[in-house]
Amino acid sequence: MKKIYFCLFFLLICFQLKASTYPEVLFENSLMPKSYYYSESTFEGKSWINHMNGHLPVSDSIFFTPGNALLLQYISSKDGQWSTNIRYDNDNGYLAKNGDLLTFKLFATSGTSKAELPQVQLMQGENISHEINIQSYLLTNYQENTWLSVAIPLKDIGHLDAQAPISSLQFKQASADGKEHRIFIDQIEFLPAKIPTMKLTGKAVLSAAEAHERHVDLTWQLPLTPSIRYIKIYRSEDNTNFFPVGIRPISYKKYTDVVPRSDFSYYYKIAWVDYEYRESPFSDVKKAETKAANENELLDAVEKSHIAYFTDEAEFNSGMHKVSPLVSDARISVKATGIGILTQVIGVERNFLTRQLLLDRLSKIVNFLDKATTYHGVFPELMDGRTGKPISTDSCEIAANLESTAYLMQGLLVARNYFNKDESGERELRDKITALWKAVNWQAFVPGENGHHLYSVWSPACSFDQAKPLGGYNSSFIAYLLGIVSPTHPIAAEAYALGFEQPLQYVGPAIGRFSAALTDTILKNGEERKSILYKKESFFLDSTYYGVPLRVGDPLSSLISLQQPFLAFNPKTTIDKHIDFYANQQNLANVFYRAALNSSERFVSLTDILWPCVRNDSSAVDRFNPSAAIATYPYTPTLAMEALKNYYRKLGTYLWTEYGFRDEFSFKDNWVSGTFDPIHQGIVPIMLENARTGLIWNLFMNDPDIKNGISRFNTP
């Protein structure tokens, strides 16, 4: 039975494909140790294409670059049609440049002639280009069972909109021969027509190979040589026979190799790779000796990797957290920046990065924020890191985001208290943070004279038309807390009980409604005074789940969302005599753990209990979130530590990356997430450190404005 389940989990990565990672790559996902394509396949009539749950499998034995390639196995019938979409991994798509080439590598097994290769099309939302026959764009003579290069100038692809981003590439049926074919696709990317051609003659430089229990972190020094395109990593167990285990773009500074054994010696070398995939002379070999880690060493390794997600993804101009790893994409996230500040303070305290480095980065951030666009002192969620202007698709989206700003201010207040030395750089940072903090007008986000609810956004063009009232046992707690304790523009303390503890669900315009249920309420939306109908939702549960009492918190929601109020606010603090936040968080963790037992029991033969099961999505049956379980460490340390060891030691091959654990995975759907969420990456080191030393909780709760403002809470 164990072998069966192992095969199921092997398929967890087998329907996804590695994507190249370069500033001009079409399907880029540089945050992953192996980059993957996300595909969707369809077929009609007598045609056929291999797929699992609508996704294409990959091969880990035949590939052009390590460690996998897309497997396309199909039968093309005259009575049918097959196609598969390889989706671009960036929500905004790829905006191609003049002269770009669509390139990829192709390997056709025996029995597939050149005329039997599929066609390709490019998708731009609803727009689809004309078909292109691959056979016409092979750069070398066609041969079976060998890797061939395909390069298609975009100018040859008809019906493309030069102003629209490309959202996906489609492989589709061409000829109808009725035969079964197997081809492999790798390295799908866009490249400029002119590329550097200078051969790499200099020796690669591998700086270090830092061994942990079951992974090795490799770092290198990259020269300013325009011909270098990738870094290729080789591993050996005997220092003689080396095999390629990974490839990284030049934007990467390290590679994490998950190894099969601890208490074992591995040997590494790297090579630079140019645009024609020619390799430079190898670096010197580095030896890495893995060893079993104790709990503190394991916690250190997990914190360090998760913090690296934020240190590595800082936007160059602003210092803020980048939305995308693409070099050309300067979009930054205000919310993720706030989370990242908390993690990087931990990084300094743990000696993962220097105090001066973070001071310089924070100084860049506050200088950027001082000049960025704000409304009532509140920042948009997405901004251009070069200009500080909002990023939006319409005028209503040019809006201040209160919750994102609350996350940012939470991080800045922690930094203000951490950088407490009496020297010019730290004094200047504290002063600038104070100015930004005092500029936030929380009162402006409470519509109406007698309102109690904070609203999520405000737009100069559309006022509160696209806003929703904040409230409920979730991340909106941060906004209410900071709004009440603000030294300059505080909201009424009653907003906690009458706003935060009175969550509302949007129903619709109140016009034409002559009656409402007792649980309904009508609010005005501010300047335009439109009447909007909302449904009052329960805040207090006072229920028992799996034998565990819960005062507040929806056990059918996301455990991550229920943990977010307490990243910086210490739940042991009493501000509400009706709720013991710390005890309630303990109970929530136990409820989610017990609820996951039913979903996990079928996988016990492969691994220990998996939890928590993600339930805020009807399609997320048997989907698990490693970060949520690990982040319960302050409340249920034994359960959290068992989960951490399980995810790292037993499932690390699939879940562990340069930036810690992957976001989510599912046995049932043979699926692992291809992207990271800043909340999920940040909550792990923050909550681990809060349990170990109380660092973030102490810094936040000892802030003078927080300490003074807490006295305003006086719940009935």
Coordinates of C-alpha atoms in Angstrom, one line a residue, residues 14 39 48 55 257 259 324 347 357 390 434 537 591 633 696:
C14 CA 4.2 15.3 -12.5
S39 CA -1.5 23.7 -18.2
W48 CA -6.8 12.2 -27.5
H55 CA -3.3 19.1 -16.6
D257 CA 19.1 21.4 -3.2
V259 CA 19.0 15.9 -0.7
S324 CA 6.6 39.7 -9.5
G347 CA 16.5 38.2 10.3
L357 CA 21.5 46.4 5.6
P390 CA -1.0 53.8 -8.1
T434 CA 6.5 58.7 12.9
E537 CA -23.2 38.3 10.6
V591 CA -10.1 22.4 16.0
Y633 CA 3.7 27.1 17.3
I696 CA 7.7 41.0 17.4

